[in-house]
Tab-separated table of C-alpha atoms in Angstrom:
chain	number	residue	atom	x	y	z
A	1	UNK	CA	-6.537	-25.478	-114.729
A	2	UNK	CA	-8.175	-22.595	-112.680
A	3	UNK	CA	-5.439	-20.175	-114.100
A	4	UNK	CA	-6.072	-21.737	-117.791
A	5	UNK	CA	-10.066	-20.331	-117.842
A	6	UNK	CA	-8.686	-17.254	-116.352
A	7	UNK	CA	-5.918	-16.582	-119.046
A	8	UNK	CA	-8.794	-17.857	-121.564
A	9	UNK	CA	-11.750	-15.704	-120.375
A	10	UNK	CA	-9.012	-12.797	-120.626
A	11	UNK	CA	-8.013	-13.826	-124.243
A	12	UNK	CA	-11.523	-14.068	-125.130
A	13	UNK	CA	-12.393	-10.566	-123.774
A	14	UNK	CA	-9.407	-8.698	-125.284
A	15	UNK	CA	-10.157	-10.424	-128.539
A	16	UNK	CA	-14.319	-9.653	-128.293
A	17	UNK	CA	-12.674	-5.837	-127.481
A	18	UNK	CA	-10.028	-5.764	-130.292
A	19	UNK	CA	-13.031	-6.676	-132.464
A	20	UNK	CA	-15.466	-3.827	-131.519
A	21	UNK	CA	-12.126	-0.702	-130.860
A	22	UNK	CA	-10.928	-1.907	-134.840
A	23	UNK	CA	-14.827	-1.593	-136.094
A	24	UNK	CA	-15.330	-5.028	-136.774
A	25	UNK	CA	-17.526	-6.023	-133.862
A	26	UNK	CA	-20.384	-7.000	-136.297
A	27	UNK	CA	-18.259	-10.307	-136.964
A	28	UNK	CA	-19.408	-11.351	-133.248
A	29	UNK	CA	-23.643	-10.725	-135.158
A	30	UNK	CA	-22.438	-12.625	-138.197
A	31	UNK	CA	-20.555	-15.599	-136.431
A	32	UNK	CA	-23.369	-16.053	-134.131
A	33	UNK	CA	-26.238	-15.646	-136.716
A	34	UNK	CA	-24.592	-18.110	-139.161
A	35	UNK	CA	-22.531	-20.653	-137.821
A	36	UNK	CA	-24.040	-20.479	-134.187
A	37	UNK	CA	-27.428	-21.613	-136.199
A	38	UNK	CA	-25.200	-23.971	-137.918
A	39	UNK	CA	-25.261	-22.748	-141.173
A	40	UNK	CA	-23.087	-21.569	-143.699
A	41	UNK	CA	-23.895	-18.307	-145.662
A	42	UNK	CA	-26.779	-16.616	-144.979
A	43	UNK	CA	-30.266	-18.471	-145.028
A	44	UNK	CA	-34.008	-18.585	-145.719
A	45	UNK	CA	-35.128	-17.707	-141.864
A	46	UNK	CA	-32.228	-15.403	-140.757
A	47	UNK	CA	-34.505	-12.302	-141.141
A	48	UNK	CA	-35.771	-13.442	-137.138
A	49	UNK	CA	-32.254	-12.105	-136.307
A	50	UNK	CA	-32.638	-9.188	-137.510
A	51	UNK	CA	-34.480	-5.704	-136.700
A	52	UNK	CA	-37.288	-5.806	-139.030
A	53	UNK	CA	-40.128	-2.919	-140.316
A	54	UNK	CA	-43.858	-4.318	-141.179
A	55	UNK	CA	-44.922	-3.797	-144.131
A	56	UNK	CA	-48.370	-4.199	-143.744
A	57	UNK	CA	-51.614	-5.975	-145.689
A	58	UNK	CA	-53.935	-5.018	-147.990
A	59	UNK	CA	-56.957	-4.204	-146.195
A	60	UNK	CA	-58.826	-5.286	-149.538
A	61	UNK	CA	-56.827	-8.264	-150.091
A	62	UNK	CA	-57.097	-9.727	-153.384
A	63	UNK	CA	-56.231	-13.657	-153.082
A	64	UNK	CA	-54.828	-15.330	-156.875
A	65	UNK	CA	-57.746	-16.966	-158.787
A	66	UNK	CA	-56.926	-20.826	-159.274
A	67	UNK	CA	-56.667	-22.482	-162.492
A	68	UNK	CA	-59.294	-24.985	-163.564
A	69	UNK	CA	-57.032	-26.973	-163.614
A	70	UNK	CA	-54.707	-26.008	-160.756
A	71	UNK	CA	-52.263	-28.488	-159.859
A	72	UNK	CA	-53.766	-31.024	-162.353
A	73	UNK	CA	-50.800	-31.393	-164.293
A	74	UNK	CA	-47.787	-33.433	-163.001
A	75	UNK	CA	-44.438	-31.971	-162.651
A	76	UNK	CA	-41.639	-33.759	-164.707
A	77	UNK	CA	-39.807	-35.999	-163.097
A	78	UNK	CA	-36.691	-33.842	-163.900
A	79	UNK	CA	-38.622	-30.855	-162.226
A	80	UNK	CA	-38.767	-33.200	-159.111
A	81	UNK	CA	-35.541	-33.713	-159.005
A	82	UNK	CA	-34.593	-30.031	-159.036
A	83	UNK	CA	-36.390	-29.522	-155.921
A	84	UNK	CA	-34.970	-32.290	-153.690
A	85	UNK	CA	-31.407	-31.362	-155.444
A	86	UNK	CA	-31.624	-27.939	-154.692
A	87	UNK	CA	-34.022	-27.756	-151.672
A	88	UNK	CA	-36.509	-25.737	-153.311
A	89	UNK	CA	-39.034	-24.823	-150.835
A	90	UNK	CA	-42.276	-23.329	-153.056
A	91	UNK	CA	-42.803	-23.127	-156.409
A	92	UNK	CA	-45.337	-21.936	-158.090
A	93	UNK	CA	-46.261	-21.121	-162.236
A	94	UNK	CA	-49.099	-18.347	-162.804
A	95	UNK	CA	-50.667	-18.464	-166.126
A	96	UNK	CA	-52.356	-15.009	-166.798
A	97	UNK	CA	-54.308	-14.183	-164.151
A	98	UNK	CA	-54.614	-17.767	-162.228
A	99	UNK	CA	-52.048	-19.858	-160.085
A	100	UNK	CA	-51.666	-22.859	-162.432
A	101	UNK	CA	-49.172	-24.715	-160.410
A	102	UNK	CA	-48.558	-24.401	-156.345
A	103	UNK	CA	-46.449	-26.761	-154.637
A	104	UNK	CA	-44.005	-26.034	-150.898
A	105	UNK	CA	-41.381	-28.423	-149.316
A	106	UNK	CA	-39.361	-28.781	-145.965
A	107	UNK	CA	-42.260	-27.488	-144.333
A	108	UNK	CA	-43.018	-24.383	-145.608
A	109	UNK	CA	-46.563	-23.263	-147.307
A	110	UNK	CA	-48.817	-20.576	-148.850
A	111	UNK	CA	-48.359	-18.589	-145.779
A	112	UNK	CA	-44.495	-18.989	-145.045
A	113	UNK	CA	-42.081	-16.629	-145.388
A	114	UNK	CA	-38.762	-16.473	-146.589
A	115	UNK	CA	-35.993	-13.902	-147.055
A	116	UNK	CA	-35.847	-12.414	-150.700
A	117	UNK	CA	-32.207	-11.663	-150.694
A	118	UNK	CA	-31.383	-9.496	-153.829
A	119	UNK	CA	-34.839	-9.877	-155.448
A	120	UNK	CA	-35.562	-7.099	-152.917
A	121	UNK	CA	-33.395	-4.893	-155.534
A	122	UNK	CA	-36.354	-5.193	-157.965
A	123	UNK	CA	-38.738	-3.557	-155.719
A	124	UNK	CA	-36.362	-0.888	-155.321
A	125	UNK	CA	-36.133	0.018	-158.769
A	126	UNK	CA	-40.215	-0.384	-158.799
A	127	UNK	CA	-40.422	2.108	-155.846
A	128	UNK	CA	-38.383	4.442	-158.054
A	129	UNK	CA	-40.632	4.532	-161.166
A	130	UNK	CA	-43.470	5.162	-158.670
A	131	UNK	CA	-41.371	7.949	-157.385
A	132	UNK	CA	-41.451	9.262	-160.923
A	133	UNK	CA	-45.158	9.057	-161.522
A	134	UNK	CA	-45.271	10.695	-157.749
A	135	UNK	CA	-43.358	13.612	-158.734
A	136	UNK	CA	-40.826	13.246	-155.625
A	137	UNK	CA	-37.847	12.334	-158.993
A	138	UNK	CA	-38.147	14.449	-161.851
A	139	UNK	CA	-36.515	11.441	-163.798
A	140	UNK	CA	-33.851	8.599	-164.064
A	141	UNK	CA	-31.432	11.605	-164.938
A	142	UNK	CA	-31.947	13.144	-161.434
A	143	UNK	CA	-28.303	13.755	-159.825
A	144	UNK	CA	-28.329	12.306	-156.587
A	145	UNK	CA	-26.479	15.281	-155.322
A	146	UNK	CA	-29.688	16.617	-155.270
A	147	UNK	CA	-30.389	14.430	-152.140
A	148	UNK	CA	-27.105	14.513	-150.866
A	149	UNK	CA	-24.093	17.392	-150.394
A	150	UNK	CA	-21.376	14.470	-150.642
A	151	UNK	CA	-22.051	14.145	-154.565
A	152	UNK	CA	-21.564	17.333	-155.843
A	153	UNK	CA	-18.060	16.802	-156.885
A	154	UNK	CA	-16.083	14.462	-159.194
A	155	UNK	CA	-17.335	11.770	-160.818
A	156	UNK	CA	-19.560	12.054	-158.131
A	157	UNK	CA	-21.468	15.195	-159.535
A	158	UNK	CA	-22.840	13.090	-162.644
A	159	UNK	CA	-24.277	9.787	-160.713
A	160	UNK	CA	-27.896	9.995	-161.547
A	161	UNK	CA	-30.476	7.623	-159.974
A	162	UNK	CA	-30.496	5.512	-163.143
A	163	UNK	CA	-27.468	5.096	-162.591
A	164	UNK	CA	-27.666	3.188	-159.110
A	165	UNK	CA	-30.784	1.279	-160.699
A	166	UNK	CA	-28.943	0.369	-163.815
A	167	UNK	CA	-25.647	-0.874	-161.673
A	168	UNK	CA	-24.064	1.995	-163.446
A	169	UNK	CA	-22.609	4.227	-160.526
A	170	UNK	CA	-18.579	3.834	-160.100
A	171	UNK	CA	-19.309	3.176	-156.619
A	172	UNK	CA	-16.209	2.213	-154.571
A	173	UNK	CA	-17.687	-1.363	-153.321
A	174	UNK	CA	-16.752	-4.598	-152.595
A	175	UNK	CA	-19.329	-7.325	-153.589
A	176	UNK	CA	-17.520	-10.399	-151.702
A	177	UNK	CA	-20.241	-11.968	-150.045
A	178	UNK	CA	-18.190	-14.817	-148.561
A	179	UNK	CA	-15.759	-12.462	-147.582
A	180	UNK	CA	-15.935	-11.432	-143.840
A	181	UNK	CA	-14.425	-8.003	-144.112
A	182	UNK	CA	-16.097	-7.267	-147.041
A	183	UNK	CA	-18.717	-4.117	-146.957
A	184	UNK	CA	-21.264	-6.542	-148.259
A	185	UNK	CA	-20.757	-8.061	-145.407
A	186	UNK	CA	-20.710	-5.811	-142.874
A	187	UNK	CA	-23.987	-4.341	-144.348
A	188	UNK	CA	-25.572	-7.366	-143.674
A	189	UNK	CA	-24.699	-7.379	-140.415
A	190	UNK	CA	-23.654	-4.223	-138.911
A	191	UNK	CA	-25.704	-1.143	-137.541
A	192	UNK	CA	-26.177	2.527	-138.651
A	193	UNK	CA	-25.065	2.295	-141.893
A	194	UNK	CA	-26.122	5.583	-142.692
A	195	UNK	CA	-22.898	7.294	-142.509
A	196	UNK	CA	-20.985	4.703	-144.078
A	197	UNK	CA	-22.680	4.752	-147.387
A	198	UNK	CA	-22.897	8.403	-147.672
A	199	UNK	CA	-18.920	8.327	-147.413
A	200	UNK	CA	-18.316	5.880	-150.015
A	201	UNK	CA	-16.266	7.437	-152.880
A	202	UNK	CA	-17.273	6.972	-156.397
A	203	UNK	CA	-13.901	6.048	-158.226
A	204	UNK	CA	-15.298	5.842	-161.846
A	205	UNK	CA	-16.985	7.365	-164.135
A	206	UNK	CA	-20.663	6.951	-163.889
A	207	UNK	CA	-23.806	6.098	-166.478
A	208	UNK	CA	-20.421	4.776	-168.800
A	209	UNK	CA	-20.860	0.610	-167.738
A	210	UNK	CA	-22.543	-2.113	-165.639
A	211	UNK	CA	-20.644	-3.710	-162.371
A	212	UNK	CA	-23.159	-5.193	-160.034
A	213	UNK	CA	-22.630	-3.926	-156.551
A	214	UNK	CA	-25.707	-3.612	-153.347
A	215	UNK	CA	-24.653	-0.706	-152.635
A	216	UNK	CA	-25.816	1.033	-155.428
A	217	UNK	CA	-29.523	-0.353	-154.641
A	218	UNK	CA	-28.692	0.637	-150.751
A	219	UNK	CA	-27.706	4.312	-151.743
A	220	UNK	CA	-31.069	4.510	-154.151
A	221	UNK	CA	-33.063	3.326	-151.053
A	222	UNK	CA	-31.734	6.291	-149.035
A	223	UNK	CA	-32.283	8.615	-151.998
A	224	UNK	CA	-35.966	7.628	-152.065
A	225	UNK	CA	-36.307	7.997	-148.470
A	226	UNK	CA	-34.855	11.599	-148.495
A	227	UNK	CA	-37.222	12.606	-151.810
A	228	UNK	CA	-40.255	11.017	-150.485
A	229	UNK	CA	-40.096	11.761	-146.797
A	230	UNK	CA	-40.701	8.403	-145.868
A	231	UNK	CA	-39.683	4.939	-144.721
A	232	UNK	CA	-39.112	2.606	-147.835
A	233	UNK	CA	-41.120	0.080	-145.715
A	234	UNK	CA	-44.068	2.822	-145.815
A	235	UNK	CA	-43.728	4.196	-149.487
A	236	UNK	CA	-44.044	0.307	-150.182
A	237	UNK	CA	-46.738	-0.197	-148.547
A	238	UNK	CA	-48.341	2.847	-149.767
A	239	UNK	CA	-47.390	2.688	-153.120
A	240	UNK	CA	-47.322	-1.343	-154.337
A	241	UNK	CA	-48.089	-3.738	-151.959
A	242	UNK	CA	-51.192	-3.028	-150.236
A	243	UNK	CA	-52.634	-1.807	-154.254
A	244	UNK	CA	-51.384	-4.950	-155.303
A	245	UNK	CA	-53.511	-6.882	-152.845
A	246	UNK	CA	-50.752	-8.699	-151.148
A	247	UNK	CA	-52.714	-10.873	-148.403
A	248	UNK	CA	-50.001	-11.282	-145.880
A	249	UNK	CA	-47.657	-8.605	-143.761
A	250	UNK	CA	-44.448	-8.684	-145.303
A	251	UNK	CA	-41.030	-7.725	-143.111
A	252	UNK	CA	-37.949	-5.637	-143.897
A	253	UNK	CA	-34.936	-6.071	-142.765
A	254	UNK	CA	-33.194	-2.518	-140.707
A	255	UNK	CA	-29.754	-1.764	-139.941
A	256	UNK	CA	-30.985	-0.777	-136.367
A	257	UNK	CA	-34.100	-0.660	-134.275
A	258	UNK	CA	-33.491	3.386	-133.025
A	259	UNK	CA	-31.667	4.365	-136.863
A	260	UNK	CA	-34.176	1.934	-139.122
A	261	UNK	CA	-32.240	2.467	-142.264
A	262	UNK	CA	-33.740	-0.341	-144.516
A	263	UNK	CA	-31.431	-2.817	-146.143
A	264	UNK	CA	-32.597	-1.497	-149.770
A	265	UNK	CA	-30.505	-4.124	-151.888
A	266	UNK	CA	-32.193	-7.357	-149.954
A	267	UNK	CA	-34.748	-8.790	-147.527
A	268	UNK	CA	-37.953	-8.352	-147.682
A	269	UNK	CA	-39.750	-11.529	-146.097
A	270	UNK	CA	-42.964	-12.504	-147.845
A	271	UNK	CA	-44.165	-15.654	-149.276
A	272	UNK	CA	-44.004	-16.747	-153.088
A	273	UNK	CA	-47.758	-16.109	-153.939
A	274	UNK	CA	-47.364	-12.546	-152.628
A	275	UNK	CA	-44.097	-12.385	-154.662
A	276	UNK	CA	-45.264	-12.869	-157.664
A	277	UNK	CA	-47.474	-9.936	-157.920
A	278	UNK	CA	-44.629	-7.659	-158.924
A	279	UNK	CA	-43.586	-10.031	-161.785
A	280	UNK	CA	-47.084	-9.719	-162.719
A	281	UNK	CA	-47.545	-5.943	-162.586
A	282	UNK	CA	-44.280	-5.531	-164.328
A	283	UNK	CA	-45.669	-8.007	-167.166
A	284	UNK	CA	-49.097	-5.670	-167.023
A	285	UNK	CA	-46.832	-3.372	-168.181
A	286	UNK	CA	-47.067	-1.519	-164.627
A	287	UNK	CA	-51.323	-1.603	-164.424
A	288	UNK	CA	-53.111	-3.260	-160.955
A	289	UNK	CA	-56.693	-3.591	-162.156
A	290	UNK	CA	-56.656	-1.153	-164.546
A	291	UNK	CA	-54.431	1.458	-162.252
A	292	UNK	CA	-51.415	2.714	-163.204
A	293	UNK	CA	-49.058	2.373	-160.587
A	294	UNK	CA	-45.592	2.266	-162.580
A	295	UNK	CA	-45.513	4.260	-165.779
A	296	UNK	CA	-45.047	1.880	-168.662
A	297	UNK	CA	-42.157	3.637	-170.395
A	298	UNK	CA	-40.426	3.154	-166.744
A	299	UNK	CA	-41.321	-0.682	-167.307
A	300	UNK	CA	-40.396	-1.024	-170.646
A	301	UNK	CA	-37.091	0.457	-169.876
A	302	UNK	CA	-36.434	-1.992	-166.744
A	303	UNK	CA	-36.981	-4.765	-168.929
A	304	UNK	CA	-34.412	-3.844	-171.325
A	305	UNK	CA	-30.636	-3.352	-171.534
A	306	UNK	CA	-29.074	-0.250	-170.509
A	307	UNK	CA	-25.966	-1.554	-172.223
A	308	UNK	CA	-25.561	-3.480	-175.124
A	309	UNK	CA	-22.129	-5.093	-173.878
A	310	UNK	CA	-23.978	-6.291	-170.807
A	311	UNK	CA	-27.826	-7.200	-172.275
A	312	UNK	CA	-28.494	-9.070	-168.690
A	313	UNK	CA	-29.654	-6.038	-166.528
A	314	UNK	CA	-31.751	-3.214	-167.143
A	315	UNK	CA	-32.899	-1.153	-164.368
A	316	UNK	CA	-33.181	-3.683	-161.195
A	317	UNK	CA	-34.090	-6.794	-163.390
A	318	UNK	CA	-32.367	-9.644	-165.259
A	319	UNK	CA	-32.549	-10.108	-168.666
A	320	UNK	CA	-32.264	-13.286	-170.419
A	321	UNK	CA	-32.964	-14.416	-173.973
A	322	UNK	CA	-33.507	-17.644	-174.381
A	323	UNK	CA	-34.984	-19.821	-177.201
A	324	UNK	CA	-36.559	-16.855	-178.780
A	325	UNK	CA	-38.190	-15.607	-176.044
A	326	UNK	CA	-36.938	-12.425	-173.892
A	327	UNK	CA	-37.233	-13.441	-169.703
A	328	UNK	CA	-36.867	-10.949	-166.963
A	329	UNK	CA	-36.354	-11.975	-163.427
A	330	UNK	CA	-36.060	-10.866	-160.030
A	331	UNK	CA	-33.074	-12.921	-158.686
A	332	UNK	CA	-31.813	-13.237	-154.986
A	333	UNK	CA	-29.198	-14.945	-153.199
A	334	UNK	CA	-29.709	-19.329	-152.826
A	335	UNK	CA	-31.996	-19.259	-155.832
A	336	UNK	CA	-35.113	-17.060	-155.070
A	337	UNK	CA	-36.482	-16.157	-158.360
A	338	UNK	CA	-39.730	-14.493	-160.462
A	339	UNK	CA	-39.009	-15.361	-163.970
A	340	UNK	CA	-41.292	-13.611	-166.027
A	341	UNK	CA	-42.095	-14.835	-170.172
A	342	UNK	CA	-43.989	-11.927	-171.680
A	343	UNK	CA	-44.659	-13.893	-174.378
A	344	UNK	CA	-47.088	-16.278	-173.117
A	345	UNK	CA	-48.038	-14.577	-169.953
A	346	UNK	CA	-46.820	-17.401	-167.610
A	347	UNK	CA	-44.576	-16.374	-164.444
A	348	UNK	CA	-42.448	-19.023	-162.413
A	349	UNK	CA	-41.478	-18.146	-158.772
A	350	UNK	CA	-39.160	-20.451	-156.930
A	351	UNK	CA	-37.993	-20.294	-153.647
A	352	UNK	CA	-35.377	-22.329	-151.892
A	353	UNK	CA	-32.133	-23.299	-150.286
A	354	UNK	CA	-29.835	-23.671	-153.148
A	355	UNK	CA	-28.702	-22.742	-156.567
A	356	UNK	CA	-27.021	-24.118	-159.304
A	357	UNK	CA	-23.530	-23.795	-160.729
A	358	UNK	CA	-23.041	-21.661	-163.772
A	359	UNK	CA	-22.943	-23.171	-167.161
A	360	UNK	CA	-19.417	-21.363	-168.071
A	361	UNK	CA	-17.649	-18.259	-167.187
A	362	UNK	CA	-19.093	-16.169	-169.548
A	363	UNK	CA	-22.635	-17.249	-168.529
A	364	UNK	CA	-24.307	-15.002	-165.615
A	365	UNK	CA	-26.931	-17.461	-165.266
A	366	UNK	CA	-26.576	-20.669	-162.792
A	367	UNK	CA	-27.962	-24.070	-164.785
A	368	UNK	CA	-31.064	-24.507	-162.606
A	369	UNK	CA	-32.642	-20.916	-163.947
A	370	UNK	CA	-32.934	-22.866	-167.040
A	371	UNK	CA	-33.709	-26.055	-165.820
A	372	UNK	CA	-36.971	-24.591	-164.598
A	373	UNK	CA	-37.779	-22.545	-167.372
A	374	UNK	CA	-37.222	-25.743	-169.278
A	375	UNK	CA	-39.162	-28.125	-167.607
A	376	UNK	CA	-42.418	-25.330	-166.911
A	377	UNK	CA	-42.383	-25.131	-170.618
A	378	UNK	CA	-42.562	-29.053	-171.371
A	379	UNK	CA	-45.497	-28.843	-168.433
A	380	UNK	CA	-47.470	-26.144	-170.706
């Protein structure tokens, strides 16, 4: 038996070794982040794993109005059942300036935060049309071989920042995110990613089509952080949330403590009510109390298709047209969305544990997205 734990311990060494020599050692962060919490896939709270940046407070915080009547009308029993089916954890509906409907589950509230996933690709693509208006990008046609020596040749010489934003780049990426070898995963979980990116290869032509990969949004986040000079956690700050009056700190997600390259395509932690101000700004057509902070011929771009083949995405947002009206979201992984209707004004934000299944192949959309837009609208 002695001689069993020894030949064990050995095996378990050599394999923990194999793992790091072969550059896979982050599986060790991933197994014990996600299974050793006993989960899954990745989850609302794994951000306290993680090195994380603050993004900091207003220091004028400016605190949603509430409706007259404010949580006065009951949600439809279908609605109800969305939430315990899905394990929605806050939802909220904002009708023009107010919060018109507020509700959190499984213990979370006003003040709670959650990981954004890929709705953190959104604020990207924000921090790039402030960029613009800042004069650190001359424009969406900027090559980023500008920023970086490794694109000036190829296909490589013609990817633009629009293009990352847009999901346009020819990037050579897997998007597998149940996949452990994947390079979605191992940007989730490994360390000083830096290099890595910059020697991805772009295999096809750019600006030509739409293919959904992070690393496009991770390779924008570095190109922001070369033009501006700063942190993407600081430009944030300085740029959106602290003039959007977000009233609690906010954390994102770095590869590494020392390195602190931010994980540009996914989690920032916040709370819905603080999420929802960029659905609102965008629908403001970029004004914060009468300040420009996006140009509006950014926004109105963003919220329209690059492609006609593909009229889902724009720059960073999701398009969908539904029942006559034209919605654009910020969407993350598990359901965390800020579904924004133009037409009357009103933005849903839903956080939570779960998503649905997709109606059909061909549909990009999982059934719950409309399921809530649904059952808000039968509430108005």
């Amino acid at each position: 038996m002695k001689k069993f734990f020894i030949y064990l311990f050995l095996l378990i060494g050599l394999l923990i070794g194999g793992l790091y020599l072969t550059g896979y050692g982050y599986l060790l962060k991933a197994v014990a982040t996600i299974y050793g919490t006993g989960h899954s896939t990745t989850f609302l709270d794994d951000y306290t794993h993680f090195d994380n940046r603050v993004i900091e407070k207003s220091p004028a915080p400016q605190p949603w109005a509430l409706a007259h009547d404010y949580n006065k009308t009951p949600e439809t029993p279908r609605l109800e059942e969305l939430h315990k089916q899905y394990g929605t954890v806050a939802f909220l509906v904002i009708k023009g300036d107010s919060l018109w409907q507020e509700h959190y589950y499984d213990g979370y509230g006003k003040d709670s935060k959650s990981n954004s996933f890929s709705m953190a690709k959104s604020y990207v693509s924000a921090l790039l049309g402030c960029a613009i208006k800042d004069k650190y990008i001359k424009s969406l046609n900027q090559p980023v071989s500008d920023f970086f020596d490794n694109y000036k040749e190829g296909f490589a010489s013609r990817l633009t920042v629009g293009d990352l934003s847009s999901m346009a780049s020819g990037l050579d990426w897997d998007e597998a995110y149940y996949d452990p070898f994947s390079i979605t995963t191992r940007a989730y979980f490994d360390t000083h990613f830096r290099e890595r990116l910059l020697n991805l290869q772009i295999t096809s032509p750019p600006g030509a089509s739409f293919k959904y990969l992070s690393g496009n949004t991770f390779l924008l986040g570095m190109v922001l952080e070369k033009a501006t000079g700063k942190t993407l956690t600081a430009y944030l700050q300085e740029a959106l949330w602290q003039p959007m009056g977000c009233e609690s700190d906010a954390l994102w997600q770095v590869d590494s403590e020392d390195s602190g390259l931010e994980k540009a395509y996914c989690c920032i932690a916040s709370n819905a009510r603080d999420f929802a101000r960029l659905g609102k700004l965008y629908r403001d057509g970029g004004k914060w109390n009468g300040k420009q902070l996006i140009p509006q011929d950014f926004i109105k771009k963003s919220i329209n298709p690059r492609f006609a083949d593909t009229p889902y995405y724009g720059y960073g947002w999701w398009l969908l047209d539904y029942k006559g009206v034209h919605y654009y979201m910020m969407r993350g992984h598990l359901g965390q969305y800020v579904i924004v209707n133009p037409t009357n004004g009103v933005i849903i934000v839903r956080l939570g544990h779960q998503t649905g299944e997709k109606t059909s192949e061909d549909d990009v959309y999982s059934s719950d997205i409309y399921e809530y837009i649904d059952e808000v609208n039968a509430m108005l």
